[in-house]
mmCIF file of C-alpha atoms in Angstrom:
data_model
loop_
_atom_site.group_PDB
_atom_site.id
_atom_site.type_symbol
_atom_site.label_atom_id
_atom_site.label_comp_id
_atom_site.label_asym_id
_atom_site.label_seq_id
_atom_site.Cartn_x
_atom_site.Cartn_y
_atom_site.Cartn_z
ATOM 1 C CA ALA A 1 -2.917 8.885 15.515
ATOM 2 C CA GLN A 2 -3.611 6.198 12.974
ATOM 3 C CA LYS A 3 -1.463 3.104 13.252
ATOM 4 C CA ILE A 4 -1.395 -0.424 11.872
ATOM 5 C CA THR A 5 0.600 -3.128 13.646
ATOM 6 C CA GLN A 6 1.598 -6.479 12.205
ATOM 7 C CA THR A 7 3.601 -8.363 14.811
ATOM 8 C CA GLN A 8 4.596 -11.389 12.708
ATOM 9 C CA PRO A 9 7.548 -10.536 10.451
ATOM 10 C CA GLY A 10 7.532 -14.055 9.001
ATOM 11 C CA MET A 11 5.427 -17.189 9.121
ATOM 12 C CA PHE A 12 5.561 -20.711 7.768
ATOM 13 C CA VAL A 13 2.567 -22.866 6.939
ATOM 14 C CA GLN A 14 2.231 -26.309 5.443
ATOM 15 C CA GLU A 15 0.494 -26.547 2.097
ATOM 16 C CA LYS A 16 -3.261 -27.204 2.423
ATOM 17 C CA GLU A 17 -3.366 -25.942 6.024
ATOM 18 C CA ALA A 18 -5.020 -22.741 7.223
ATOM 19 C CA VAL A 19 -3.025 -19.776 8.496
ATOM 20 C CA THR A 20 -3.917 -16.583 10.355
ATOM 21 C CA LEU A 21 -2.000 -13.346 9.849
ATOM 22 C CA ASP A 22 -2.434 -10.850 12.653
ATOM 23 C CA CYS A 23 -3.254 -7.172 12.337
ATOM 24 C CA THR A 24 -4.208 -4.630 14.974
ATOM 25 C CA TYR A 25 -5.040 -1.018 14.346
ATOM 26 C CA ASP A 26 -5.499 2.215 16.205
ATOM 27 C CA THR A 27 -7.794 4.993 15.120
ATOM 28 C CA SER A 28 -10.143 7.576 16.531
ATOM 29 C CA ASP A 29 -12.128 7.860 13.312
ATOM 30 C CA PRO A 30 -15.794 6.854 13.704
ATOM 31 C CA SER A 31 -15.730 5.000 10.405
ATOM 32 C CA TYR A 32 -12.865 3.396 8.557
ATOM 33 C CA GLY A 33 -11.990 0.574 6.188
ATOM 34 C CA LEU A 34 -9.620 -2.316 6.650
ATOM 35 C CA PHE A 35 -7.800 -4.011 3.791
ATOM 36 C CA TRP A 36 -5.377 -6.786 3.098
ATOM 37 C CA TYR A 37 -2.981 -6.721 0.179
ATOM 38 C CA LYS A 38 -0.653 -9.412 -1.120
ATOM 39 C CA GLN A 39 2.742 -8.559 -2.577
ATOM 40 C CA PRO A 40 4.484 -11.437 -4.371
ATOM 41 C CA SER A 41 8.194 -11.290 -5.148
ATOM 42 C CA SER A 42 7.333 -9.639 -8.464
ATOM 43 C CA GLY A 43 6.368 -6.538 -6.492
ATOM 44 C CA GLU A 44 2.800 -5.765 -7.498
ATOM 45 C CA MET A 45 0.279 -5.070 -4.735
ATOM 46 C CA ILE A 46 -2.798 -7.243 -5.095
ATOM 47 C CA PHE A 47 -6.008 -6.410 -3.272
ATOM 48 C CA LEU A 48 -7.381 -9.382 -1.330
ATOM 49 C CA ILE A 49 -10.216 -8.359 0.958
ATOM 50 C CA TYR A 50 -12.007 -5.386 2.496
ATOM 51 C CA GLN A 51 -13.950 -4.872 5.736
ATOM 52 C CA GLY A 52 -15.887 -1.734 6.568
ATOM 53 C CA SER A 53 -15.994 -0.680 10.188
ATOM 54 C CA TYR A 54 -19.783 -0.791 10.231
ATOM 55 C CA ASP A 55 -20.094 -4.131 8.472
ATOM 56 C CA GLN A 56 -21.839 -6.612 10.747
ATOM 57 C CA GLN A 57 -20.453 -9.727 9.126
ATOM 58 C CA ASN A 58 -16.849 -10.704 8.551
ATOM 59 C CA ALA A 59 -15.753 -10.330 4.945
ATOM 60 C CA THR A 60 -14.930 -13.367 2.852
ATOM 61 C CA GLU A 61 -13.405 -13.667 -0.628
ATOM 62 C CA GLY A 62 -12.827 -17.221 -1.747
ATOM 63 C CA ARG A 63 -10.116 -18.714 0.469
ATOM 64 C CA TYR A 64 -9.620 -15.420 2.294
ATOM 65 C CA SER A 65 -11.633 -14.289 5.272
ATOM 66 C CA LEU A 66 -11.162 -11.360 7.587
ATOM 67 C CA ASN A 67 -11.687 -11.969 11.292
ATOM 68 C CA PHE A 68 -12.853 -8.518 12.399
ATOM 69 C CA GLN A 69 -13.054 -7.856 16.127
ATOM 70 C CA LYS A 70 -13.933 -4.198 16.475
ATOM 71 C CA ALA A 71 -13.692 -3.977 20.257
ATOM 72 C CA ARG A 72 -10.212 -5.451 20.167
ATOM 73 C CA LYS A 73 -9.281 -3.383 17.099
ATOM 74 C CA SER A 74 -8.054 -6.404 15.247
ATOM 75 C CA ALA A 75 -8.495 -7.452 11.624
ATOM 76 C CA ASN A 76 -6.759 -10.775 11.137
ATOM 77 C CA LEU A 77 -6.546 -12.413 7.724
ATOM 78 C CA VAL A 78 -7.322 -16.112 7.536
ATOM 79 C CA ILE A 79 -6.159 -18.052 4.485
ATOM 80 C CA SER A 80 -7.707 -21.480 4.225
ATOM 81 C CA ALA A 81 -6.155 -24.405 2.347
ATOM 82 C CA SER A 82 -2.813 -22.673 1.715
ATOM 83 C CA GLN A 83 -1.240 -23.042 -1.707
ATOM 84 C CA LEU A 84 2.380 -22.652 -2.780
ATOM 85 C CA GLY A 85 1.360 -19.538 -4.697
ATOM 86 C CA ASP A 86 0.307 -17.905 -1.432
ATOM 87 C CA SER A 87 3.968 -17.388 -0.523
ATOM 88 C CA ALA A 88 4.323 -13.602 -0.466
ATOM 89 C CA MET A 89 4.347 -10.520 1.724
ATOM 90 C CA TYR A 90 0.970 -9.616 3.184
ATOM 91 C CA PHE A 91 0.099 -6.077 4.235
ATOM 92 C CA CYS A 92 -2.743 -4.917 6.412
ATOM 93 C CA ALA A 93 -3.970 -1.408 5.673
ATOM 94 C CA MET A 94 -6.525 0.993 7.040
ATOM 95 C CA ARG A 95 -8.364 3.782 5.252
ATOM 96 C CA GLY A 96 -9.108 6.677 7.536
ATOM 97 C CA ASN A 97 -12.104 8.917 7.446
ATOM 98 C CA ASN A 98 -10.139 11.972 6.447
ATOM 99 C CA PHE A 99 -9.622 12.312 2.690
ATOM 100 C CA ASN A 100 -9.274 8.564 2.173
ATOM 101 C CA LYS A 101 -5.820 8.384 3.707
ATOM 102 C CA PHE A 102 -4.393 4.866 3.760
ATOM 103 C CA TYR A 103 -2.001 3.539 6.391
ATOM 104 C CA PHE A 104 -0.021 0.328 5.977
ATOM 105 C CA GLY A 105 1.511 -2.123 8.407
ATOM 106 C CA SER A 106 5.046 -3.430 8.137
ATOM 107 C CA GLY A 107 3.935 -6.696 6.571
ATOM 108 C CA THR A 108 4.167 -10.428 7.215
ATOM 109 C CA LYS A 109 6.195 -12.686 4.959
ATOM 110 C CA LEU A 110 4.346 -15.955 4.487
ATOM 111 C CA ASN A 111 6.149 -19.062 3.279
ATOM 112 C CA VAL A 112 4.054 -22.054 2.252
ATOM 113 C CA LYS A 113 5.948 -25.337 2.515
ATOM 114 C CA PRO A 114 5.146 -28.267 0.208
ATOM 115 C CA GLU B 1 -10.192 -1.370 -17.798
ATOM 116 C CA ALA B 2 -6.583 -0.184 -17.911
ATOM 117 C CA GLY B 3 -4.721 -0.259 -14.616
ATOM 118 C CA VAL B 4 -2.396 2.269 -13.035
ATOM 119 C CA ALA B 5 0.518 2.875 -15.367
ATOM 120 C CA GLN B 6 3.983 3.714 -14.074
ATOM 121 C CA SER B 7 7.301 4.288 -15.771
ATOM 122 C CA PRO B 8 10.112 3.571 -15.800
ATOM 123 C CA ARG B 9 10.076 0.096 -14.279
ATOM 124 C CA TYR B 10 13.700 0.298 -13.149
ATOM 125 C CA LYS B 11 16.155 3.159 -12.729
ATOM 126 C CA ILE B 12 19.770 3.204 -11.638
ATOM 127 C CA ILE B 13 21.441 6.540 -10.904
ATOM 128 C CA GLU B 14 24.442 7.921 -9.080
ATOM 129 C CA LYS B 15 23.943 9.859 -5.855
ATOM 130 C CA ARG B 16 23.362 13.570 -6.350
ATOM 131 C CA GLN B 17 21.752 12.957 -9.746
ATOM 132 C CA SER B 18 18.102 13.703 -10.388
ATOM 133 C CA VAL B 19 15.352 11.296 -11.406
ATOM 134 C CA ALA B 20 11.681 11.513 -12.309
ATOM 135 C CA PHE B 21 8.895 8.967 -12.166
ATOM 136 C CA TRP B 22 5.603 9.100 -14.003
ATOM 137 C CA CYS B 23 2.198 7.748 -13.091
ATOM 138 C CA ASN B 24 -1.096 7.638 -14.954
ATOM 139 C CA PRO B 25 -3.968 6.576 -12.682
ATOM 140 C CA ILE B 26 -7.079 4.688 -13.664
ATOM 141 C CA SER B 27 -9.409 6.914 -15.632
ATOM 142 C CA GLY B 28 -11.818 8.753 -13.393
ATOM 143 C CA HIS B 29 -9.874 8.181 -10.203
ATOM 144 C CA ALA B 30 -9.764 11.418 -8.264
ATOM 145 C CA THR B 31 -7.220 10.417 -5.649
ATOM 146 C CA LEU B 32 -3.597 9.631 -6.462
ATOM 147 C CA TYR B 33 -0.956 8.464 -4.018
ATOM 148 C CA TRP B 34 2.820 8.118 -4.169
ATOM 149 C CA TYR B 35 4.341 5.612 -1.769
ATOM 150 C CA GLN B 36 7.958 4.784 -1.005
ATOM 151 C CA GLN B 37 8.632 1.157 -0.118
ATOM 152 C CA ILE B 38 12.054 0.318 1.238
ATOM 153 C CA LEU B 39 13.002 -3.354 0.998
ATOM 154 C CA GLY B 40 11.353 -5.386 3.749
ATOM 155 C CA GLN B 41 9.061 -2.570 4.896
ATOM 156 C CA GLY B 42 5.508 -1.484 4.293
ATOM 157 C CA PRO B 43 4.657 1.337 1.892
ATOM 158 C CA LYS B 44 5.137 4.812 3.315
ATOM 159 C CA LEU B 45 2.953 7.596 1.962
ATOM 160 C CA LEU B 46 4.934 10.414 0.387
ATOM 161 C CA ILE B 47 2.142 12.509 -1.068
ATOM 162 C CA GLN B 48 -1.573 12.260 -1.734
ATOM 163 C CA PHE B 49 -3.488 14.276 -4.326
ATOM 164 C CA GLN B 50 -7.214 14.819 -4.523
ATOM 165 C CA ASN B 51 -7.767 15.866 -8.143
ATOM 166 C CA ASN B 52 -4.916 18.351 -8.616
ATOM 167 C CA GLY B 53 -4.707 19.518 -5.009
ATOM 168 C CA VAL B 54 -2.375 18.152 -2.347
ATOM 169 C CA VAL B 55 -4.146 16.451 0.568
ATOM 170 C CA ASP B 56 -1.109 15.248 2.487
ATOM 171 C CA ASP B 57 2.599 15.729 1.883
ATOM 172 C CA SER B 58 3.708 15.633 5.499
ATOM 173 C CA GLN B 59 6.214 12.829 4.895
ATOM 174 C CA LEU B 60 7.629 14.154 1.639
ATOM 175 C CA PRO B 61 11.258 15.324 2.071
ATOM 176 C CA LYS B 62 10.585 18.634 0.418
ATOM 177 C CA ASP B 63 14.217 19.669 0.225
ATOM 178 C CA ARG B 64 14.774 17.012 -2.442
ATOM 179 C CA PHE B 65 11.425 15.524 -3.465
ATOM 180 C CA SER B 66 8.721 17.254 -5.459
ATOM 181 C CA ALA B 67 5.532 16.043 -7.069
ATOM 182 C CA GLU B 68 2.850 17.495 -9.236
ATOM 183 C CA ARG B 69 -0.428 16.413 -10.718
ATOM 184 C CA LEU B 70 -1.304 18.864 -13.416
ATOM 185 C CA LYS B 71 -4.910 18.826 -14.665
ATOM 186 C CA GLY B 72 -5.789 16.249 -12.021
ATOM 187 C CA VAL B 73 -4.793 13.256 -14.129
ATOM 188 C CA ASP B 74 -1.232 11.974 -14.419
ATOM 189 C CA SER B 75 1.513 12.787 -11.974
ATOM 190 C CA THR B 76 5.284 13.027 -11.758
ATOM 191 C CA LEU B 77 7.497 12.535 -8.729
ATOM 192 C CA LYS B 78 11.009 13.970 -8.833
ATOM 193 C CA ILE B 79 14.047 13.515 -6.654
ATOM 194 C CA GLN B 80 16.824 16.077 -6.907
ATOM 195 C CA PRO B 81 19.499 15.398 -5.729
ATOM 196 C CA ALA B 82 19.186 11.701 -4.919
ATOM 197 C CA LYS B 83 20.767 10.134 -1.857
ATOM 198 C CA LEU B 84 21.741 6.535 -1.203
ATOM 199 C CA GLU B 85 18.824 6.133 1.219
ATOM 200 C CA ASP B 86 16.365 6.938 -1.576
ATOM 201 C CA SER B 87 16.918 3.443 -2.989
ATOM 202 C CA ALA B 88 13.457 1.931 -2.846
ATOM 203 C CA VAL B 89 10.416 1.010 -4.887
ATOM 204 C CA TYR B 90 8.173 3.961 -5.653
ATOM 205 C CA LEU B 91 4.564 2.907 -5.926
ATOM 206 C CA CYS B 92 1.793 4.940 -7.428
ATOM 207 C CA ALA B 93 -1.789 4.131 -6.494
ATOM 208 C CA SER B 94 -5.179 5.583 -7.239
ATOM 209 C CA SER B 95 -8.719 5.360 -5.969
ATOM 210 C CA LEU B 96 -12.076 6.831 -6.861
ATOM 211 C CA GLY B 97 -11.879 9.036 -3.814
ATOM 212 C CA PRO B 98 -14.159 9.712 -0.869
ATOM 213 C CA GLY B 99 -17.520 8.062 -1.281
ATOM 214 C CA GLY B 100 -16.323 5.839 -4.102
ATOM 215 C CA ASP B 101 -14.962 2.291 -4.315
ATOM 216 C CA GLU B 102 -12.917 1.781 -1.232
ATOM 217 C CA LYS B 103 -9.782 0.097 -2.452
ATOM 218 C CA LEU B 104 -6.468 1.317 -3.762
ATOM 219 C CA PHE B 105 -5.268 0.188 -7.144
ATOM 220 C CA PHE B 106 -1.490 0.026 -7.489
ATOM 221 C CA GLY B 107 0.863 0.343 -10.394
ATOM 222 C CA SER B 108 3.814 -1.995 -10.919
ATOM 223 C CA GLY B 109 6.187 0.412 -9.210
ATOM 224 C CA THR B 110 9.541 1.915 -10.119
ATOM 225 C CA GLN B 111 12.553 0.278 -8.536
ATOM 226 C CA LEU B 112 15.186 2.944 -7.904
ATOM 227 C CA SER B 113 18.798 2.124 -7.099
ATOM 228 C CA VAL B 114 21.047 4.983 -6.050
ATOM 229 C CA LEU B 115 24.746 4.124 -6.256
#
């Protein structure tokens, strides 16, 4: 069965510091995709970063990087130099191999303190 | 490029009433998803369409929820009759489909309150 686990319901980080949001997944699919989405209080889901299961290098997008450890089945999001606007819910998601089904974790609420 | 369009943005109804939500995906996107997001939780897939066929509706409460995607473009999700526990945000998302761009594009969602 496909499953995404985010064990941190809430986190605090000081502005300008880096923060890591944890995500582990479970799948038997030979290939899959891993995603992070940001959901501010306004409610829209904003795509942040993508990692393919066969990608050799960790994905990076600006201040976001994905620490992909395939053997451990983890896909942690690292946000460098946190900004006040980073305060939001963050969801880890996995796309399975079967008909592009997406599975979401329960989310981590990040609060950036000035 | 226009994004995923959803309406209405907000809806308040009494329990046992019916309600319908509409979604127009990004042009050319073959796959359309309806998610239910209860406050404080992650999105839960209700139904997934590939063109106008259903790929997965295993978590759709079929005694009260129905969805269709006629002509493989826009889609409607209906609840009849609504229950208090249906209060949630209903998110529509679309993607190019298998072999295409990987990510999901989301609409703004419909916030439903059942009183």
